[in-house]
XYZ file of C-alpha atoms in Angstrom:
771
model
C -200.724 -0.458 199.439
C -197.840 -1.976 197.456
C -197.578 -2.802 193.758
C -194.834 -4.813 192.046
C -193.957 -4.212 188.424
C -191.237 -4.127 185.800
C -190.526 -0.856 184.044
C -189.373 -0.556 180.464
C -187.148 2.140 179.076
C -187.831 3.747 175.686
C -185.136 1.616 174.072
C -186.957 -1.512 175.185
C -184.561 -2.589 177.921
C -186.040 -3.722 181.212
C -185.264 -2.389 184.646
C -185.982 -5.329 186.928
C -187.312 -5.318 190.455
C -189.084 -2.080 191.071
C -191.855 -1.731 193.619
C -194.147 1.142 194.475
C -195.835 1.857 197.795
C -198.234 4.533 198.976
C -197.797 5.792 202.535
C -200.057 7.940 204.700
C -198.096 10.629 206.582
C -198.985 12.468 209.771
C -197.503 15.703 211.051
C -197.071 17.633 207.787
C -197.997 21.283 208.076
C -196.452 23.125 205.113
C -194.497 22.815 201.881
C -191.224 22.793 203.823
C -192.314 19.475 205.347
C -192.800 18.077 201.852
C -189.235 18.968 200.895
C -187.830 17.473 204.118
C -189.655 14.157 203.679
C -188.801 13.850 199.982
C -185.132 14.573 200.683
C -185.090 12.040 203.529
C -186.641 9.351 201.322
C -184.414 10.023 198.311
C -181.337 9.699 200.529
C -182.259 6.051 201.182
C -180.248 3.698 198.954
C -182.576 1.878 196.570
C -185.276 4.567 196.396
C -185.866 5.438 192.739
C -188.426 8.224 193.195
C -190.443 9.790 196.003
C -193.364 12.189 195.627
C -195.038 13.673 198.699
C -198.440 15.322 198.386
C -199.204 17.909 201.059
C -202.911 18.185 200.224
C -203.789 14.556 200.969
C -200.788 13.771 203.220
C -199.474 10.849 201.182
C -196.171 9.734 199.699
C -195.765 7.661 196.523
C -192.395 5.870 196.533
C -190.765 3.674 193.888
C -187.880 1.553 195.146
C -185.784 -1.579 194.594
C -187.034 -4.257 197.044
C -183.650 -5.973 196.902
C -182.077 -2.924 198.548
C -184.796 -1.492 200.766
C -188.158 -2.471 202.249
C -191.207 -0.620 203.530
C -189.896 -0.601 207.119
C -186.789 1.284 205.950
C -189.001 3.882 204.280
C -191.127 4.314 207.409
C -187.935 4.737 209.474
C -186.580 7.322 207.030
C -189.753 9.378 207.433
C -189.602 8.988 211.220
C -185.968 10.142 211.134
C -187.025 13.504 209.691
C -189.693 13.959 212.336
C -192.956 12.584 210.883
C -195.112 9.506 211.347
C -196.078 7.263 208.439
C -197.939 4.043 207.784
C -198.615 1.956 204.713
C -201.860 3.038 203.080
C -204.642 0.469 203.178
C -206.912 -0.532 200.323
C -209.788 1.888 199.841
C -212.710 0.277 201.645
C -215.732 1.611 203.441
C -214.218 0.672 206.830
C -210.863 2.289 205.994
C -212.616 5.458 204.856
C -214.692 5.571 208.044
C -211.513 5.193 210.096
C -209.826 8.025 208.177
C -212.938 10.168 208.578
C -212.943 9.512 212.330
C -209.264 10.509 212.551
C -209.919 13.707 210.591
C -212.868 14.519 212.841
C -210.769 13.877 215.958
C -208.020 16.170 214.644
C -210.597 18.875 213.930
C -212.202 18.578 217.384
C -208.805 18.775 219.108
C -207.872 21.915 217.183
C -211.245 23.521 217.900
C -210.852 22.799 221.631
C -207.386 24.363 221.546
C -208.864 27.384 219.785
C -211.619 27.695 222.387
C -209.124 27.818 225.248
C -206.946 30.367 223.453
C -209.981 32.490 222.516
C -211.336 32.325 226.077
C -208.052 33.589 227.565
C -207.650 36.158 224.762
C -210.799 38.049 225.811
C -209.549 39.235 229.259
C -206.024 39.638 227.839
C -207.193 42.079 225.153
C -209.471 43.966 227.570
C -206.753 44.341 230.215
C -204.141 45.358 227.647
C -206.411 48.231 226.513
C -208.060 49.376 229.761
C -209.094 52.737 228.326
C -211.611 50.963 226.097
C -213.650 49.865 229.142
C -215.107 52.788 231.149
C -213.835 52.883 234.760
C -211.205 50.174 234.259
C -208.306 52.621 234.543
C -209.680 53.683 237.928
C -209.590 50.107 239.183
C -206.191 49.431 237.604
C -204.218 52.722 237.569
C -201.531 52.782 234.839
C -197.996 52.384 236.251
C -199.281 51.178 239.634
C -198.312 48.057 241.538
C -201.849 46.762 240.938
C -201.238 46.909 237.176
C -198.058 44.864 237.539
C -199.911 42.197 239.565
C -202.668 42.106 236.936
C -200.022 41.636 234.244
C -198.551 38.768 236.247
C -201.989 37.113 236.522
C -202.477 37.566 232.762
C -199.116 35.836 232.193
C -200.217 32.843 234.261
C -203.432 32.624 232.228
C -201.406 32.838 228.995
C -199.095 29.963 229.954
C -201.627 27.090 229.310
C -202.459 28.648 225.941
C -198.780 28.622 225.016
C -198.192 25.108 226.393
C -201.361 23.336 225.162
C -203.074 25.362 222.448
C -199.720 26.143 220.846
C -198.077 22.779 221.564
C -198.078 21.604 217.920
C -195.991 24.620 216.905
C -193.230 23.776 219.386
C -193.264 20.049 218.629
C -193.139 20.857 214.917
C -190.285 23.317 215.382
C -188.302 20.852 217.509
C -188.754 18.033 214.969
C -187.514 20.349 212.215
C -184.567 21.648 214.259
C -183.420 18.084 214.988
C -182.948 17.706 211.258
C -181.477 21.147 210.675
C -184.542 22.478 208.869
C -187.343 24.941 209.497
C -191.052 25.052 208.684
C -194.236 26.993 209.318
C -194.290 25.817 212.937
C -190.827 27.299 213.370
C -192.083 30.751 212.361
C -195.162 30.669 214.595
C -193.281 29.177 217.556
C -190.513 31.787 217.314
C -193.040 34.599 216.934
C -195.218 33.759 219.935
C -192.161 32.780 222.008
C -190.551 36.174 221.321
C -193.774 37.943 222.373
C -194.067 35.753 225.502
C -190.394 36.124 226.510
C -190.564 39.898 226.112
C -193.728 39.976 228.226
C -192.135 37.898 230.999
C -189.140 40.262 231.062
C -191.420 43.318 231.062
C -193.329 42.038 234.106
C -190.540 40.437 236.160
C -187.467 42.426 235.157
C -188.530 45.966 234.117
C -185.118 47.243 235.155
C -183.544 45.537 232.125
C -185.138 48.134 229.862
C -183.881 51.720 229.329
C -185.180 54.213 231.887
C -188.282 56.006 230.706
C -189.053 53.384 228.053
C -192.703 52.286 227.784
C -192.610 48.680 229.000
C -195.809 46.674 228.466
C -196.346 42.919 227.993
C -197.668 41.306 224.782
C -199.814 38.607 226.404
C -202.661 39.435 224.046
C -200.389 38.941 221.021
C -199.391 35.468 222.257
C -202.924 34.221 222.928
C -204.733 35.866 220.007
C -202.123 34.783 217.414
C -202.259 31.193 218.695
C -206.079 31.283 218.701
C -206.301 32.584 215.139
C -203.644 30.273 213.682
C -205.141 27.205 215.395
C -208.601 28.181 214.115
C -207.106 28.473 210.635
C -205.582 24.988 210.953
C -208.958 23.581 212.046
C -210.840 25.179 209.153
C -208.120 24.121 206.739
C -208.325 20.523 208.026
C -212.092 20.546 207.528
C -211.804 21.973 204.001
C -209.008 19.590 202.987
C -211.216 16.672 204.000
C -213.656 17.698 201.255
C -211.029 17.525 198.497
C -211.167 13.702 198.525
C -214.942 13.578 198.224
C -214.713 11.809 194.862
C -212.896 8.860 196.459
C -215.508 8.640 199.195
C -218.291 8.650 196.591
C -216.614 5.806 194.692
C -216.124 3.797 197.883
C -219.717 4.495 198.904
C -221.206 2.842 195.817
C -219.683 -0.540 196.654
C -222.086 -3.268 197.700
C -221.790 -4.354 201.345
C -223.087 -7.934 201.018
C -223.565 -10.636 198.373
C -226.046 -13.504 197.950
C -223.892 -16.538 197.178
C -225.311 -19.889 196.039
C -223.713 -22.637 198.146
C -224.829 -26.271 197.932
C -228.143 -25.188 196.466
C -228.818 -22.651 199.200
C -228.529 -18.865 198.971
C -226.435 -17.298 201.735
C -225.920 -13.585 202.390
C -222.246 -12.934 203.148
C -220.023 -9.816 203.393
C -218.801 -8.799 199.954
C -215.160 -9.161 201.064
C -215.792 -12.907 201.650
C -216.773 -13.571 198.008
C -214.102 -15.610 196.205
C -213.406 -16.162 192.524
C -215.653 -18.909 191.164
C -218.565 -18.260 193.533
C -222.019 -18.239 191.952
C -223.745 -15.033 193.009
C -227.498 -14.341 192.893
C -228.628 -10.807 191.994
C -232.261 -9.774 192.471
C -234.067 -6.705 191.085
C -232.882 -3.586 192.918
C -229.690 -5.253 194.196
C -226.203 -3.863 193.678
C -223.893 -6.237 191.835
C -221.277 -7.081 194.504
C -218.237 -8.056 192.374
C -217.188 -8.462 188.724
C -218.189 -11.597 186.850
C -219.828 -13.356 183.888
C -223.607 -13.940 183.701
C -224.407 -17.668 183.963
C -228.195 -17.633 183.620
C -231.044 -15.142 183.595
C -231.455 -11.794 181.856
C -231.792 -8.266 183.156
C -231.056 -4.627 182.465
C -228.266 -3.143 184.587
C -227.642 0.524 185.358
C -223.878 1.021 184.874
C -223.970 4.832 185.127
C -222.061 4.897 188.420
C -219.069 3.283 186.668
C -219.319 4.206 182.977
C -221.450 7.351 183.024
C -223.814 5.647 180.539
C -227.322 6.829 181.454
C -229.259 4.024 179.714
C -229.431 0.588 181.389
C -227.490 -2.165 179.584
C -229.164 -5.471 178.758
C -227.373 -8.502 180.226
C -227.743 -12.155 179.267
C -225.634 -15.328 179.713
C -222.015 -14.778 178.685
C -222.065 -11.008 179.283
C -219.643 -9.337 181.659
C -221.047 -7.747 184.783
C -219.333 -4.977 186.783
C -219.352 -4.755 190.558
C -221.184 -1.769 192.160
C -223.611 -1.432 189.232
C -227.360 -1.580 189.945
C -229.629 -4.371 188.738
C -232.891 -2.863 187.480
C -235.363 -5.518 186.356
C -234.805 -9.297 186.153
C -232.886 -11.705 188.356
C -229.728 -13.463 187.242
C -226.829 -15.502 188.510
C -223.229 -14.868 187.650
C -219.839 -16.418 188.318
C -217.435 -14.145 190.221
C -214.263 -13.534 188.202
C -212.725 -10.557 190.043
C -213.096 -9.800 193.733
C -211.625 -7.408 196.310
C -208.877 -5.176 194.984
C -209.079 -6.791 191.509
C -212.549 -5.482 190.647
C -213.015 -2.710 188.103
C -214.176 -0.273 190.806
C -211.204 -1.070 193.077
C -208.836 -0.455 190.165
C -210.534 2.853 189.405
C -210.213 3.947 193.044
C -206.542 2.884 193.109
C -205.781 4.821 189.906
C -207.492 7.948 191.236
C -205.621 7.719 194.550
C -202.276 7.362 192.765
C -203.076 10.274 190.474
C -204.119 12.474 193.397
C -200.797 11.687 195.065
C -198.778 12.732 192.008
C -197.384 16.175 191.210
C -197.796 18.537 188.313
C -194.584 20.084 186.921
C -195.625 23.481 188.302
C -195.736 21.992 191.825
C -192.076 20.941 191.643
C -191.099 24.580 191.070
C -193.272 25.711 193.985
C -191.678 23.055 196.222
C -188.200 24.330 195.360
C -189.227 27.903 196.209
C -190.908 26.753 199.429
C -187.735 24.993 200.523
C -186.009 28.388 200.832
C -189.067 30.243 202.110
C -188.865 29.753 205.889
C -185.119 30.468 206.262
C -185.562 33.593 204.117
C -188.432 34.847 206.299
C -186.385 34.253 209.464
C -183.493 36.299 208.019
C -185.876 39.090 206.979
C -187.461 39.157 210.455
C -184.041 39.490 212.127
C -182.997 42.200 209.668
C -186.245 44.088 210.340
C -185.630 43.847 214.086
C -182.068 45.200 213.744
C -183.093 48.062 211.439
C -185.959 49.131 213.713
C -183.807 48.844 216.832
C -180.984 50.897 215.287
C -182.949 53.480 213.306
C -186.577 53.348 214.460
C -188.444 55.889 216.608
C -189.057 55.431 220.327
C -190.111 53.174 221.894
C -187.748 51.438 219.451
C -187.475 48.166 221.418
C -191.234 47.674 221.403
C -191.432 48.542 217.729
C -188.575 46.123 217.004
C -190.333 43.297 218.865
C -193.626 44.045 217.082
C -191.936 43.974 213.657
C -190.042 40.758 214.479
C -193.142 38.933 215.697
C -195.371 40.255 212.905
C -192.920 39.264 210.153
C -192.531 35.752 211.571
C -196.268 35.274 212.029
C -197.580 36.671 208.745
C -195.421 34.484 206.470
C -197.425 31.497 205.245
C -195.709 28.583 203.481
C -198.965 26.658 204.040
C -200.742 28.601 201.306
C -197.849 27.960 198.902
C -197.787 24.264 199.719
C -201.529 23.823 199.297
C -202.013 25.981 196.187
C -201.346 23.276 193.602
C -202.022 19.853 195.188
C -205.465 20.746 196.553
C -206.638 21.854 193.102
C -205.138 18.752 191.461
C -206.775 16.467 194.020
C -210.201 17.986 193.383
C -209.662 18.147 189.594
C -208.631 14.485 189.306
C -211.563 13.535 191.541
C -213.883 15.555 189.321
C -212.585 13.618 186.342
C -213.379 10.310 188.083
C -216.931 11.514 188.753
C -217.298 12.065 185.002
C -215.893 8.654 184.047
C -212.423 10.011 183.239
C -209.358 8.490 184.901
C -206.445 10.947 184.819
C -203.246 9.110 185.747
C -201.086 11.995 186.970
C -200.831 15.692 187.706
C -198.405 15.908 184.798
C -201.085 14.702 182.363
C -203.666 17.050 183.887
C -201.387 20.071 183.472
C -200.361 19.146 179.903
C -203.968 18.546 178.804
C -204.713 22.230 179.311
C -202.381 23.155 176.414
C -203.705 20.609 173.880
C -204.538 22.215 170.544
C -204.651 19.141 168.273
C -206.722 16.007 168.942
C -205.751 12.957 166.874
C -208.449 10.293 166.659
C -208.078 6.673 165.654
C -211.040 5.771 163.444
C -212.109 2.225 164.212
C -213.615 1.873 167.666
C -212.986 5.532 168.486
C -214.904 7.639 165.956
C -216.804 4.583 164.741
C -218.362 1.694 166.650
C -215.609 -0.682 165.582
C -218.017 -3.283 164.227
C -219.726 -3.467 160.815
C -223.445 -2.753 160.512
C -225.938 -2.962 157.680
C -226.619 0.641 156.691
C -228.674 0.258 153.475
C -230.375 -2.386 151.359
C -231.555 -1.633 147.819
C -233.425 -4.309 145.832
C -234.162 -4.836 142.170
C -237.711 -4.634 140.789
C -239.769 -7.633 141.785
C -238.011 -8.152 145.126
C -238.873 -6.993 148.669
C -236.007 -5.833 150.880
C -237.085 -7.880 153.935
C -237.235 -11.033 151.764
C -233.782 -10.417 150.305
C -232.374 -9.698 153.791
C -233.965 -12.890 155.167
C -232.459 -14.944 152.336
C -229.037 -13.349 152.878
C -229.100 -13.734 156.663
C -230.215 -17.382 156.412
C -227.083 -18.077 154.385
C -224.686 -15.719 156.188
C -225.433 -17.273 159.594
C -223.120 -20.082 158.494
C -220.343 -17.648 157.575
C -217.656 -16.453 159.974
C -217.027 -13.269 157.998
C -217.632 -10.019 160.020
C -219.783 -8.640 157.174
C -221.956 -11.732 157.434
C -222.466 -11.122 161.146
C -223.728 -7.615 160.324
C -226.323 -9.066 157.930
C -227.552 -11.614 160.490
C -227.759 -8.912 163.183
C -229.795 -6.657 160.896
C -232.276 -9.457 160.195
C -232.541 -10.192 163.918
C -233.153 -6.509 164.660
C -235.997 -6.495 162.105
C -237.479 -9.653 163.650
C -237.211 -11.632 160.385
C -237.647 -15.413 160.380
C -234.730 -17.256 158.784
C -235.084 -20.138 156.293
C -233.650 -23.643 156.332
C -230.389 -23.688 154.411
C -228.410 -26.495 152.742
C -225.649 -27.158 150.204
C -223.518 -24.259 151.489
C -220.447 -23.484 149.379
C -217.847 -20.817 150.226
C -215.339 -19.171 147.907
C -212.878 -17.345 150.221
C -212.518 -13.665 149.377
C -215.354 -13.764 146.848
C -218.636 -15.036 148.262
C -220.913 -17.740 149.570
C -223.837 -19.680 148.063
C -226.417 -22.169 149.247
C -229.981 -23.393 148.905
C -232.218 -21.195 151.058
C -235.915 -22.012 151.366
C -235.694 -24.114 148.232
C -233.943 -21.528 146.017
C -230.244 -20.993 145.272
C -228.853 -17.767 146.808
C -225.516 -16.147 145.954
C -223.865 -13.439 148.088
C -220.563 -11.746 147.309
C -218.666 -9.599 144.858
C -219.739 -8.579 141.351
C -217.204 -11.005 139.900
C -218.558 -13.871 142.033
C -222.134 -13.309 140.890
C -221.050 -12.859 137.260
C -219.379 -16.279 137.425
C -222.821 -17.700 138.235
C -224.185 -16.142 135.013
C -226.099 -13.428 136.944
C -226.460 -10.082 135.187
C -224.774 -7.635 137.625
C -225.029 -4.400 135.617
C -227.907 -2.972 137.692
C -226.279 -4.121 140.935
C -222.983 -2.449 139.975
C -224.812 0.848 139.359
C -226.253 0.660 142.882
C -222.835 -0.273 144.329
C -221.256 2.798 142.776
C -223.562 4.953 144.908
C -222.450 3.348 148.195
C -218.669 3.088 147.636
C -217.841 6.839 147.763
C -219.470 6.976 151.196
C -217.090 4.407 152.680
C -219.672 1.623 152.567
C -218.853 -1.887 151.377
C -221.403 -3.148 148.815
C -222.412 -6.839 149.070
C -224.342 -8.158 146.050
C -227.177 -10.693 146.345
C -228.506 -13.020 143.631
C -231.592 -15.202 144.103
C -232.449 -18.062 141.757
C -229.889 -16.784 139.201
C -231.461 -13.324 139.185
C -229.947 -10.056 140.476
C -231.835 -9.386 143.742
C -230.215 -6.422 145.478
C -227.255 -4.757 147.143
C -226.574 -4.554 150.871
C -224.321 -1.715 152.060
C -222.231 -2.510 155.129
C -220.031 -0.092 157.020
C -218.386 0.498 160.363
C -220.883 3.126 161.430
C -220.070 6.308 163.305
C -220.872 6.350 167.016
C -224.085 8.315 167.653
C -222.327 11.134 169.527
C -219.050 11.403 167.581
C -220.256 14.263 165.370
C -221.495 16.289 168.367
C -218.245 15.636 170.259
C -216.117 16.792 167.322
C -218.256 19.933 167.027
C -217.514 20.488 170.708
C -213.757 20.143 169.988
C -214.030 22.882 167.387
C -215.918 25.145 169.786
C -213.000 24.680 172.209
C -210.536 25.823 169.543
C -209.100 22.358 168.837
C -207.996 21.002 165.467
C -209.218 17.442 164.853
C -207.145 14.896 162.912
C -208.123 11.312 162.068
C -205.516 8.580 161.818
C -206.507 5.276 160.224
C -205.224 2.281 158.343
C -208.357 2.286 156.141
C -208.545 3.304 152.501
C -208.497 7.025 151.647
C -212.029 6.923 150.241
C -213.481 5.371 153.430
C -211.547 7.785 155.642
C -212.741 10.796 153.647
C -216.361 9.622 153.896
C -216.155 9.338 157.690
C -214.323 12.686 157.962
C -217.053 14.434 155.936
C -219.781 12.881 158.046
C -218.404 14.023 161.418
C -216.517 17.204 160.465
C -212.874 16.167 160.878
C -210.280 18.742 159.727
C -207.460 16.511 158.455
C -206.986 12.798 157.765
C -204.045 10.428 157.528
C -205.286 7.276 155.773
C -203.646 3.930 154.963
C -201.211 4.412 157.877
C -199.586 1.217 159.102
C -199.768 0.631 162.876
C -196.009 1.063 163.295
C -196.172 4.474 161.555
C -198.976 5.985 163.636
C -196.535 7.367 166.196
C -194.562 9.016 163.350
C -197.656 10.983 162.332
C -198.128 12.152 165.935
C -194.484 13.246 166.092
C -194.812 15.151 162.809
C -197.702 17.158 164.283
C -195.613 17.843 167.391
C -192.709 18.976 165.218
C -194.985 21.737 163.898
C -195.294 23.096 167.446
C -198.584 21.457 168.392
C -199.500 19.929 171.746
C -201.105 16.669 170.675
C -203.643 14.376 172.328
C -203.933 10.917 170.767
C -207.204 9.039 171.283
C -207.311 5.311 170.546
C -208.573 1.935 171.685
C -206.469 -0.752 170.043
C -203.133 -2.478 170.528
C -201.893 -0.780 167.359
C -202.612 2.617 168.968
C -200.289 2.047 171.945
C -197.082 3.503 170.360
C -198.982 6.623 169.257
C -200.567 6.989 172.704
C -197.094 6.959 174.260
C -195.680 9.391 171.667
C -198.458 11.951 172.157
C -198.216 14.710 174.744
C -201.353 13.204 176.292
C -202.485 9.689 175.389
C -206.222 9.083 175.877
C -207.558 5.520 175.793
C -211.163 4.556 175.239
C -212.026 2.397 178.241
C -213.863 -0.137 176.100
C -210.591 -0.773 174.245
C -207.688 -3.104 174.933
C -205.733 -3.334 178.168
C -202.545 -2.478 176.248
C -203.991 0.826 175.012
C -205.312 1.698 178.474
C -201.937 0.896 180.062
C -200.109 3.123 177.551
C -202.426 6.098 178.050
C -202.266 9.084 180.396
C -206.056 9.373 180.506
C -208.649 6.606 180.299
C -212.291 7.204 179.356
C -214.378 4.555 181.117
C -217.190 5.122 178.634
C -216.350 4.930 174.937
C -217.620 8.419 174.042
C -215.458 11.152 172.532
C -217.307 13.652 174.720
C -215.037 12.354 177.477
C -212.019 13.817 175.657
C -213.576 17.281 175.604
C -214.633 16.953 179.231
C -211.105 15.892 180.246
C -209.640 18.983 178.565
C -212.298 21.217 180.153
C -211.473 19.778 183.582
C -207.754 20.334 182.919
C -208.340 23.959 181.923
C -210.570 24.620 184.935
C -208.093 22.939 187.306
C -205.022 24.781 186.034
C -206.967 28.070 186.103
C -207.751 27.303 189.740
C -204.081 26.454 190.423
C -202.956 29.793 188.985
C -205.538 31.651 191.087
C -204.210 29.882 194.187
C -200.559 30.557 193.338
C -201.202 34.223 192.577
C -203.080 34.477 195.866
C -200.403 32.657 197.878
C -197.402 34.429 196.349
C -199.242 37.754 196.303
C -200.233 37.415 199.954
C -196.620 36.808 201.009
C -195.140 39.370 198.597
C -197.420 42.101 200.009
C -197.781 40.899 203.589
C -194.125 40.411 204.532
C -192.924 43.924 203.528
C -195.914 45.487 205.330
C -195.145 43.387 208.410
C -191.522 44.590 208.283
C -192.826 48.172 208.544
C -192.492 49.348 204.945
C -195.602 51.558 205.249
C -194.576 53.260 208.492
C -192.244 55.963 207.073
C -194.900 57.156 204.598
C -198.252 56.429 206.228
C -197.344 55.862 209.874
C -198.923 52.368 209.705
C -197.390 49.449 211.594
C -199.174 46.125 211.330
C -200.255 44.468 214.573
C -199.090 40.858 215.170
C -202.743 40.029 215.831
C -203.754 41.125 212.326
C -200.761 39.215 210.959
C -201.949 36.084 212.777
C -205.436 36.434 211.340
C -204.092 36.966 207.816
C -201.749 33.985 208.089
C -204.472 31.729 209.475
C -206.979 32.464 206.745
C -204.631 32.570 203.756
C -204.374 28.779 203.578
C -208.100 28.413 204.281
C -208.765 30.703 201.310
C -206.571 28.573 199.053
C -208.270 25.308 200.042
C -211.739 26.868 199.767
C -210.956 28.141 196.289
C -209.740 24.668 195.271
C -212.988 23.178 196.559
C -214.940 25.407 194.159
C -213.859 22.909 191.501
C -216.182 20.368 193.080
C -219.092 22.338 191.613
C -217.572 22.511 188.109
C -219.802 21.104 185.376
C -218.618 20.425 181.804
C -220.115 22.749 179.200
C -221.001 20.010 176.744
C -222.431 16.531 177.113
C -221.250 14.439 180.010
C -218.746 11.741 179.261
């Protein structure tokens, strides 16, 4: 999957010719692999940036296509010992193929485990014959029979080492070819040391000091391989669940479409629909692609895309979104976006890119992990030397046990998985709630937000004027006055006039014939409506028509302090009434802002409107601070001033004039119903235009980063405690020396624990309303 784009620096200059590509990688097994691949990619001339995600085995690479192409990148990854391919578009077929590959990998690992476990049973029994009554009689200790039994056990162990443990040796060899080491290196060295010692103990006992207890470690070799391979299988299964959100999104796509061709309706695969096709949608059908309704009306359930629970009425001229569900009527629409250009495809692409990104905390972990394996190898050798020089008898056996245990217990897997698995699930959880989080960086920063700055128009309010009140003078009826006003205003292009006409339509009022329409720009409009002259406009405009406006002005003075625009109406040279028009608050804005406060957030409103209007809105919804009459070019300055006071600021907006402020904020959040420019400038996009999405995004961020910290504490804590114990730190005081078998079990299940904990996020539910 490749995207071409131009990037712009903060000073406005353009860096030409930059391309990004997402690659799927096979063969990664720990954080050390991540470092190796990233280093290999960054060494390629023309590569601008490379981010490898261990959790979902992908690489996001930005590069100059004039200097390097995708084949060069694939070769660079192959050169460091891994296989890669260009990621395909997220389709149902591609997901099924990936699922089949994951299942095949799991089955192979389970079969390897079964062989190792099967051979481990007789190995363990024969290594501890005293546990089984009568076994020591059949196999006397120190006898020739015992040595033959040991030899037979070695032959049984060989296929476990060669097949069940094959990935460890291949992984170690690939790393060694590039002068690096990874988790496979540690396991391969550990089991090889145990196996080599066992071979020497059986075939060449004379190499050991006379009187020394010489016994093979076949059981260590087979049981450690069995446990680690089982851990890899369980980890593979658990990691497959972290991308469940992507699979859900892919699963809601329609499979076929009914296309009208030469007057006939044909059912074709959805991927064969082209722009311009006329598509028929029946009740109960999924809308196959994006388009514009041509004819027919219906209600469409868009909850799978927007999170909006109520069906949306659709009629000719309305946009329709692919993958939504038609509920009632039939309609036809013209396809405008198909394939990877549809809204759903773009959502899936954004989520995939975000899941492949890194949080700042992950970069630190990657640096630590890069030194982890070499450090463990040095510690294991030091432990061997110390035990061999200063340990009790049988010191050689103790030294081998400590060496193998230290190599086996260390787990860079857990470190490598701690952050990206949580981020993958967290970003997927956001997508399920209609929240598109663009990067791990944005997800991590959102946790620390303490100030939310809201644009007013289109964010707190609906962004379109509505009739809120109508008050009439004695002798008039409000429906009559509204019908007169709407009959005249339907010929006006003023937004306030549209609000009047809409209000009359909503009330089901019948409009009158209108003639002799005269407009005075900025003041008002007049005309003959139903045989009488009607005037609509300002107090000055009506006064010029010799209409007494004193009573109307008294009514207007009530509306103005509440941020409502009064529109005066005169009928037949008499004062008739006042209509109050305002950009009304969205139904859930007040509840969302209350939710912000419950989360400990300060709420600031930023608007270009008059102070009086801004104050009225702020009072209505409970906003803490307002900046009114702010020019678009100064919005970012207000955000920066809040940051200068030590705040972590989220800016929420929907318009072109919000883009600079969205970029300046620590986290820019765009309302999905807003402009493409605002969405492009934002770190987070709310598909639905509700402010509840902002609170949900922050809740998801907090839950995800809490999960990350749990994983990191677990991973670092496991290694910080496990490695010293494996080296024998407890032996001088408590006489405890850890068995390599226990070390293998601990290593195997440490990474499984991390991935399982990350998957708990899949069950997270926001505390407040859904976005």
